[in-house]
Amino acid sequence: MRRIFNIFKRDLSGSLRDSLLLYMIAAPVILALVLRFFIAGADTAALQFAVDKNVEGKIIEELRKYGSVEVFDDGKGVEKRIWGADDIAGIIKVGDEYRIIFEGNESNDTKELSQMIMQDILYHKDIEVNFMVKDLGRKNSPVAVVEAASLFLMLFALCGAVIGFNIIEEKESQTLSALSVTPMKGYEYIIGKSLIGILIPLILGYVLIWLLGIKNVDSGKLFVMTLCGTIIAVLVGFIVGSLSSNQIAGIANLKVLGIILSGSVVGALMLPEGKQIFLYWIPVYWSFKGFYGIFIGNITWRQIIIYNAWVMGLCFLIFIIFKRKGGINAI
């Protein structure tokens, strides 16, 4: 334990001396503050409606005058659609009754205008109808949810960069050669190097969700998802450190990894579920799904366990592959 703590203390002091750690901490905090100002504006996009096929065609045509309309086969399809990341009102017809379904975190414009439009369409035609507004209870902005999940992954990548550049510095100063003749075990070195990537997300993550205004988050699920997700930071750090002979090469390798990490997030948001199978090999994909589910409040502990099993299993597999190919051993 003493050797592990000494490695952690040396990395911490070195990162603070070079201001690297301060930059990595400040970057997501500043970005969260900037994004907070864009959340309200992004939530007030054009009106969107999700309706089931039982809604009369004339009503659907009227709704198209006010915004985009998506038609689904049944009410379950409509309800599933409004759980998405964007701001949308669901409209279904049950018997002679129309129901307007809201997720719970829509802007006031979406809530009020949707009801006003339906009332105008139906009452204008003298149709006797009863309204029922259903609130599914989500309170967090859909834009803020995506931003929060993305910032957690960005935090993992930045902490990985800190680990990687600390390893590169030791390689350049020949410190690793000196450590190889000490009683220090390999696992002690890995744990000591990993502590920065584990502790910072666990502390700073809660600051980020507070800055973004995320509410009603299950702290237990968030802690477990963050703790297991820190293995991504450790993996990124050791890949960058092992493949890079100097800091320039480290920056180049970090950019390549950044493309893969950001691409998996974009794919998780944009690709249909059937095509997301091509992203299953990327640990960040599963971590993003877990954080997104936590922040919208519709994820179970079973899903948390499955997602974290994917994250940790893939990270260990990638680590073993690099170790067998000599990448990790190069440290």
Short mmCIF file of C-alpha atoms in Angstrom, two decimals:
data_model
loop_
_atom_site.label_atom_id
_atom_site.label_comp_id
_atom_site.label_asym_id
_atom_site.label_seq_id
_atom_site.Cartn_x
_atom_site.Cartn_y
_atom_site.Cartn_z
CA MET A 1 0.00 0.00 0.00
CA ARG A 2 2.83 2.37 0.77
CA ARG A 3 4.39 1.88 -2.68
CA ILE A 4 0.99 2.39 -4.33
CA PHE A 5 0.43 5.60 -2.39
CA ASN A 6 3.93 6.86 -3.27
CA ILE A 7 3.24 6.35 -6.98
CA PHE A 8 -0.08 8.19 -6.67
CA LYS A 9 1.53 11.03 -4.70
CA ARG A 10 4.33 11.40 -7.25
CA ASP A 11 1.86 11.52 -10.15
CA LEU A 12 -0.32 14.02 -8.32
CA SER A 13 2.55 16.36 -7.53
CA GLY A 14 3.93 16.07 -11.06
CA SER A 15 0.56 16.82 -12.66
CA LEU A 16 0.03 19.82 -10.40
CA ARG A 17 3.54 21.09 -11.09
CA ASP A 18 2.94 21.01 -14.84
CA SER A 19 -0.64 22.31 -14.36
CA LEU A 20 -1.81 19.35 -16.46
CA LEU A 21 -4.21 18.10 -13.81
CA LEU A 22 -5.62 21.60 -13.23
CA TYR A 23 -6.32 21.98 -16.95
CA MET A 24 -8.02 18.60 -17.09
CA ILE A 25 -10.23 19.50 -14.13
CA ALA A 26 -11.03 22.98 -15.39
CA ALA A 27 -11.93 21.91 -18.94
CA PRO A 28 -15.11 19.90 -18.18
CA VAL A 29 -16.20 22.40 -15.51
CA ILE A 30 -15.91 25.35 -17.91
CA LEU A 31 -17.62 23.35 -20.65
CA ALA A 32 -20.49 22.45 -18.29
CA LEU A 33 -20.99 26.13 -17.45
CA VAL A 34 -21.01 27.07 -21.14
CA LEU A 35 -23.42 24.26 -22.05
CA ARG A 36 -25.79 25.29 -19.26
CA PHE A 37 -26.55 28.51 -21.16
CA PHE A 38 -27.43 26.58 -24.32
CA ILE A 39 -29.80 24.09 -22.71
CA ALA A 40 -32.80 26.39 -22.53
CA GLY A 41 -32.40 27.52 -26.13
CA ALA A 42 -31.92 24.02 -27.47
CA ASP A 43 -35.05 22.81 -25.71
CA THR A 44 -37.24 25.34 -27.53
CA ALA A 45 -36.94 23.81 -31.01
CA ALA A 46 -39.83 23.46 -33.46
CA LEU A 47 -42.82 21.49 -32.25
CA GLN A 48 -42.78 17.73 -32.75
CA PHE A 49 -45.68 15.32 -32.41
CA ALA A 50 -45.78 11.54 -32.07
CA VAL A 51 -49.25 10.13 -32.82
CA ASP A 52 -50.70 6.66 -33.19
CA LYS A 53 -52.47 5.57 -36.37
CA ASN A 54 -55.88 5.72 -34.67
CA VAL A 55 -55.72 9.52 -34.78
CA GLU A 56 -57.80 10.80 -37.70
CA GLY A 57 -55.91 11.72 -40.85
CA LYS A 58 -57.41 15.21 -40.91
CA ILE A 59 -56.08 15.90 -37.44
CA ILE A 60 -52.63 14.65 -38.43
CA GLU A 61 -52.64 16.99 -41.44
CA GLU A 62 -53.55 19.91 -39.19
CA LEU A 63 -50.73 19.03 -36.81
CA ARG A 64 -48.27 19.07 -39.72
CA LYS A 65 -48.99 22.77 -40.11
CA TYR A 66 -47.42 23.39 -36.70
CA GLY A 67 -44.48 20.99 -36.76
CA SER A 68 -43.22 17.54 -37.69
CA VAL A 69 -45.47 14.52 -37.10
CA GLU A 70 -44.40 10.89 -36.62
CA VAL A 71 -47.06 8.19 -36.87
CA PHE A 72 -46.79 4.93 -34.91
CA ASP A 73 -48.81 1.73 -34.91
CA ASP A 74 -49.96 1.95 -31.31
CA GLY A 75 -49.73 3.89 -28.07
CA LYS A 76 -46.69 1.92 -26.89
CA GLY A 77 -44.75 3.10 -29.91
CA VAL A 78 -45.73 6.69 -29.15
CA GLU A 79 -44.74 6.37 -25.51
CA LYS A 80 -41.38 4.83 -26.44
CA ARG A 81 -40.74 7.71 -28.86
CA ILE A 82 -41.28 10.45 -26.30
CA TRP A 83 -38.62 8.87 -24.07
CA GLY A 84 -36.10 10.00 -26.67
CA ALA A 85 -33.58 12.80 -26.20
CA ASP A 86 -35.60 15.48 -28.00
CA ASP A 87 -38.66 17.52 -26.99
CA ILE A 88 -41.84 15.89 -28.36
CA ALA A 89 -45.53 15.59 -27.44
CA GLY A 90 -47.34 12.28 -27.79
CA ILE A 91 -50.97 12.12 -28.92
CA ILE A 92 -53.00 8.91 -28.85
CA LYS A 93 -56.67 8.07 -29.26
CA VAL A 94 -58.41 5.64 -26.90
CA GLY A 95 -62.00 5.15 -27.91
CA ASP A 96 -63.46 8.63 -28.33
CA GLU A 97 -60.86 10.16 -26.02
CA TYR A 98 -57.64 11.87 -27.10
CA ARG A 99 -54.74 11.79 -24.71
CA ILE A 100 -51.69 14.04 -24.79
CA ILE A 101 -48.64 12.33 -23.28
CA PHE A 102 -45.65 14.24 -21.96
CA GLU A 103 -42.36 12.89 -20.69
CA GLY A 104 -42.34 15.44 -17.89
CA ASN A 105 -39.32 17.57 -18.76
CA GLU A 106 -40.60 19.35 -21.87
CA SER A 107 -40.46 23.10 -22.22
CA ASN A 108 -43.56 25.09 -21.30
CA ASP A 109 -44.03 25.97 -24.97
CA THR A 110 -44.29 22.31 -25.94
CA LYS A 111 -46.77 21.55 -23.18
CA GLU A 112 -48.98 24.59 -23.60
CA LEU A 113 -48.89 24.85 -27.39
CA SER A 114 -49.61 21.16 -27.90
CA GLN A 115 -52.75 21.38 -25.80
CA MET A 116 -53.84 24.65 -27.39
CA ILE A 117 -53.35 23.24 -30.90
CA MET A 118 -55.35 20.10 -30.16
CA GLN A 119 -58.12 22.09 -28.54
CA ASP A 120 -58.26 24.42 -31.53
CA ILE A 121 -58.36 21.53 -34.01
CA LEU A 122 -61.01 19.52 -32.20
CA TYR A 123 -63.25 22.20 -30.73
CA HIS A 124 -63.12 24.20 -33.91
CA LYS A 125 -64.80 21.24 -35.60
CA ASP A 126 -67.32 20.94 -32.76
CA ILE A 127 -66.08 17.49 -31.83
CA GLU A 128 -66.99 16.53 -28.29
CA VAL A 129 -63.87 15.12 -26.77
CA ASN A 130 -62.30 14.68 -23.34
CA PHE A 131 -58.62 15.40 -22.78
CA MET A 132 -56.27 13.58 -20.48
CA VAL A 133 -52.68 14.87 -20.08
CA LYS A 134 -50.25 12.20 -18.94
CA ASP A 135 -46.93 13.21 -17.36
CA LEU A 136 -44.32 10.43 -17.26
CA GLY A 137 -42.38 12.29 -14.59
CA ARG A 138 -39.01 13.01 -16.14
CA LYS A 139 -37.70 16.34 -14.88
CA ASN A 140 -34.32 16.72 -16.56
CA SER A 141 -33.90 18.48 -19.88
CA PRO A 142 -33.28 15.96 -22.70
CA VAL A 143 -30.45 18.16 -23.96
CA ALA A 144 -28.90 18.33 -20.48
CA VAL A 145 -29.12 14.54 -20.19
CA VAL A 146 -27.05 14.02 -23.35
CA GLU A 147 -24.59 16.72 -22.29
CA ALA A 148 -24.16 15.23 -18.81
CA ALA A 149 -23.55 11.71 -20.12
CA SER A 150 -21.08 13.05 -22.69
CA LEU A 151 -19.22 15.10 -20.07
CA PHE A 152 -18.74 12.02 -17.89
CA LEU A 153 -17.13 10.24 -20.82
CA MET A 154 -15.04 13.32 -21.57
CA LEU A 155 -13.92 13.26 -17.94
CA PHE A 156 -12.78 9.65 -18.35
CA ALA A 157 -10.81 10.57 -21.48
CA LEU A 158 -9.14 13.55 -19.80
CA CYS A 159 -8.19 11.52 -16.73
CA GLY A 160 -6.80 8.89 -19.07
CA ALA A 161 -4.70 11.61 -20.67
CA VAL A 162 -3.29 12.53 -17.25
CA ILE A 163 -2.33 8.90 -16.61
CA GLY A 164 -0.84 8.54 -20.08
CA PHE A 165 1.27 11.69 -19.94
CA ASN A 166 2.57 10.78 -16.49
CA ILE A 167 3.76 7.46 -17.94
CA ILE A 168 5.34 9.26 -20.92
CA GLU A 169 7.17 11.62 -18.56
CA GLU A 170 8.60 8.67 -16.64
CA LYS A 171 9.71 7.03 -19.89
CA GLU A 172 11.46 10.22 -21.01
CA SER A 173 13.20 10.69 -17.65
CA GLN A 174 14.22 7.02 -17.48
CA THR A 175 12.33 6.63 -14.20
CA LEU A 176 10.75 3.39 -15.40
CA SER A 177 14.17 1.82 -15.78
CA ALA A 178 14.94 2.63 -12.17
CA LEU A 179 11.59 1.26 -10.99
CA SER A 180 12.23 -2.06 -12.73
CA VAL A 181 14.97 -2.92 -10.21
CA THR A 182 12.88 -2.12 -7.13
CA PRO A 183 10.68 -4.61 -5.18
CA MET A 184 7.58 -2.93 -6.65
CA LYS A 185 5.13 -5.37 -8.27
CA GLY A 186 3.48 -4.77 -11.62
CA TYR A 187 -0.02 -4.62 -10.14
CA GLU A 188 1.17 -2.02 -7.59
CA TYR A 189 2.39 0.20 -10.41
CA ILE A 190 -0.90 -0.17 -12.31
CA ILE A 191 -3.04 0.57 -9.25
CA GLY A 192 -0.89 3.54 -8.22
CA LYS A 193 -1.07 5.02 -11.72
CA SER A 194 -4.83 4.39 -11.93
CA LEU A 195 -5.85 6.17 -8.72
CA ILE A 196 -5.97 9.61 -10.37
CA GLY A 197 -8.26 8.28 -13.09
CA ILE A 198 -10.52 6.68 -10.48
CA LEU A 199 -10.78 9.39 -7.84
CA ILE A 200 -11.24 12.48 -10.03
CA PRO A 201 -14.37 11.25 -11.89
CA LEU A 202 -15.94 10.09 -8.62
CA ILE A 203 -15.51 13.59 -7.16
CA LEU A 204 -15.84 15.87 -10.17
CA GLY A 205 -18.74 13.97 -11.73
CA TYR A 206 -21.18 15.16 -9.08
CA VAL A 207 -20.02 18.74 -9.61
CA LEU A 208 -20.78 18.47 -13.32
CA ILE A 209 -24.35 17.24 -12.89
CA TRP A 210 -24.96 20.04 -10.37
CA LEU A 211 -23.65 22.64 -12.82
CA LEU A 212 -25.90 21.26 -15.58
CA GLY A 213 -28.95 21.29 -13.31
CA ILE A 214 -29.55 17.52 -13.43
CA LYS A 215 -32.07 16.54 -10.76
CA ASN A 216 -33.62 13.39 -9.28
CA VAL A 217 -30.57 11.23 -10.01
CA ASP A 218 -30.18 7.87 -8.27
CA SER A 219 -26.88 8.43 -6.46
CA GLY A 220 -26.25 4.72 -5.95
CA LYS A 221 -26.60 3.88 -9.64
CA LEU A 222 -24.51 6.90 -10.61
CA PHE A 223 -21.72 5.93 -8.21
CA VAL A 224 -21.61 2.34 -9.47
CA MET A 225 -21.68 3.43 -13.12
CA THR A 226 -18.95 6.00 -12.54
CA LEU A 227 -16.75 3.64 -10.52
CA CYS A 228 -16.93 0.91 -13.15
CA GLY A 229 -16.54 3.45 -15.95
CA THR A 230 -13.24 4.72 -14.56
CA ILE A 231 -11.64 1.62 -16.04
CA ILE A 232 -12.03 3.44 -19.37
CA ALA A 233 -9.77 6.22 -18.07
CA VAL A 234 -7.23 3.63 -16.90
CA LEU A 235 -7.30 1.84 -20.27
CA VAL A 236 -6.92 5.09 -22.23
CA GLY A 237 -4.04 6.15 -20.00
CA PHE A 238 -2.06 2.95 -20.37
CA ILE A 239 -2.67 2.72 -24.11
CA VAL A 240 -1.46 6.29 -24.64
CA GLY A 241 1.47 5.80 -22.26
CA SER A 242 2.58 2.49 -23.73
CA LEU A 243 2.29 3.47 -27.41
CA SER A 244 3.87 6.92 -27.09
CA SER A 245 7.59 7.57 -26.84
CA ASN A 246 7.13 11.32 -26.27
CA GLN A 247 4.39 13.85 -25.60
CA ILE A 248 3.87 14.69 -29.28
CA ALA A 249 3.17 11.04 -30.02
CA GLY A 250 0.93 10.96 -26.94
CA ILE A 251 -1.19 13.81 -28.27
CA ALA A 252 -1.50 12.07 -31.65
CA ASN A 253 -2.57 8.77 -30.06
CA LEU A 254 -5.02 10.59 -27.81
CA LYS A 255 -6.64 12.21 -30.85
CA VAL A 256 -7.14 8.83 -32.50
CA LEU A 257 -8.73 7.43 -29.35
CA GLY A 258 -10.87 10.58 -29.10
CA ILE A 259 -12.34 9.92 -32.54
CA ILE A 260 -13.31 6.39 -31.51
CA LEU A 261 -14.78 7.53 -28.19
CA SER A 262 -16.79 10.44 -29.62
CA GLY A 263 -17.91 8.34 -32.59
CA SER A 264 -19.46 5.75 -30.29
CA VAL A 265 -21.50 8.45 -28.54
CA VAL A 266 -22.74 9.92 -31.82
CA GLY A 267 -23.60 6.43 -33.03
CA ALA A 268 -25.55 5.65 -29.85
CA LEU A 269 -27.66 8.77 -30.42
CA MET A 270 -28.08 8.70 -34.19
CA LEU A 271 -28.03 5.07 -35.34
CA PRO A 272 -31.12 2.83 -35.23
CA GLU A 273 -30.96 0.18 -32.52
CA GLY A 274 -30.51 -2.56 -35.11
CA LYS A 275 -27.30 -0.99 -36.44
CA GLN A 276 -25.81 -0.17 -33.05
CA ILE A 277 -24.45 -3.71 -32.95
CA PHE A 278 -21.40 -2.34 -34.76
CA LEU A 279 -20.64 -0.27 -31.63
CA TYR A 280 -20.81 -3.14 -29.15
CA TRP A 281 -17.03 -3.58 -29.13
CA ILE A 282 -16.45 -0.05 -27.78
CA PRO A 283 -16.64 0.19 -23.95
CA VAL A 284 -17.63 3.87 -24.14
CA TYR A 285 -20.85 2.92 -25.95
CA TRP A 286 -22.07 0.88 -22.99
CA SER A 287 -20.97 3.49 -20.50
CA PHE A 288 -22.88 6.18 -22.38
CA LYS A 289 -26.04 4.06 -22.43
CA GLY A 290 -25.74 3.58 -18.69
CA PHE A 291 -25.26 7.27 -17.88
CA TYR A 292 -28.02 8.29 -20.28
CA GLY A 293 -30.44 5.85 -18.65
CA ILE A 294 -29.52 7.08 -15.16
CA PHE A 295 -30.07 10.73 -16.01
CA ILE A 296 -33.45 10.16 -17.70
CA GLY A 297 -34.46 7.87 -14.83
CA ASN A 298 -35.64 4.77 -16.71
CA ILE A 299 -32.77 2.34 -16.09
CA THR A 300 -32.91 -0.66 -13.76
CA TRP A 301 -30.20 -2.19 -11.61
CA ARG A 302 -30.21 -5.20 -13.93
CA GLN A 303 -29.34 -2.95 -16.87
CA ILE A 304 -26.65 -1.22 -14.80
CA ILE A 305 -25.04 -4.61 -14.10
CA ILE A 306 -25.23 -5.65 -17.77
CA TYR A 307 -23.76 -2.39 -19.07
CA ASN A 308 -20.95 -2.41 -16.51
CA ALA A 309 -20.19 -6.05 -17.32
CA TRP A 310 -19.75 -5.06 -20.96
CA VAL A 311 -17.57 -2.08 -20.02
CA MET A 312 -15.26 -3.99 -17.71
CA GLY A 313 -15.15 -7.12 -19.84
CA LEU A 314 -14.23 -5.22 -23.01
CA CYS A 315 -11.63 -3.10 -21.21
CA PHE A 316 -9.94 -6.19 -19.71
CA LEU A 317 -10.01 -7.89 -23.12
CA ILE A 318 -8.40 -4.89 -24.82
CA PHE A 319 -5.82 -4.67 -22.02
CA ILE A 320 -4.93 -8.35 -22.45
CA ILE A 321 -4.63 -7.94 -26.23
CA PHE A 322 -2.23 -5.02 -25.84
CA LYS A 323 -0.26 -6.88 -23.20
CA ARG A 324 0.17 -9.95 -25.41
CA LYS A 325 1.25 -7.80 -28.34
CA GLY A 326 3.87 -6.15 -26.14
CA GLY A 327 2.18 -2.73 -25.96
CA ILE A 328 1.59 -2.66 -22.22
CA ASN A 329 4.83 -4.47 -21.51
CA ALA A 330 6.63 -1.61 -23.26
CA ILE A 331 5.99 0.46 -20.17
#
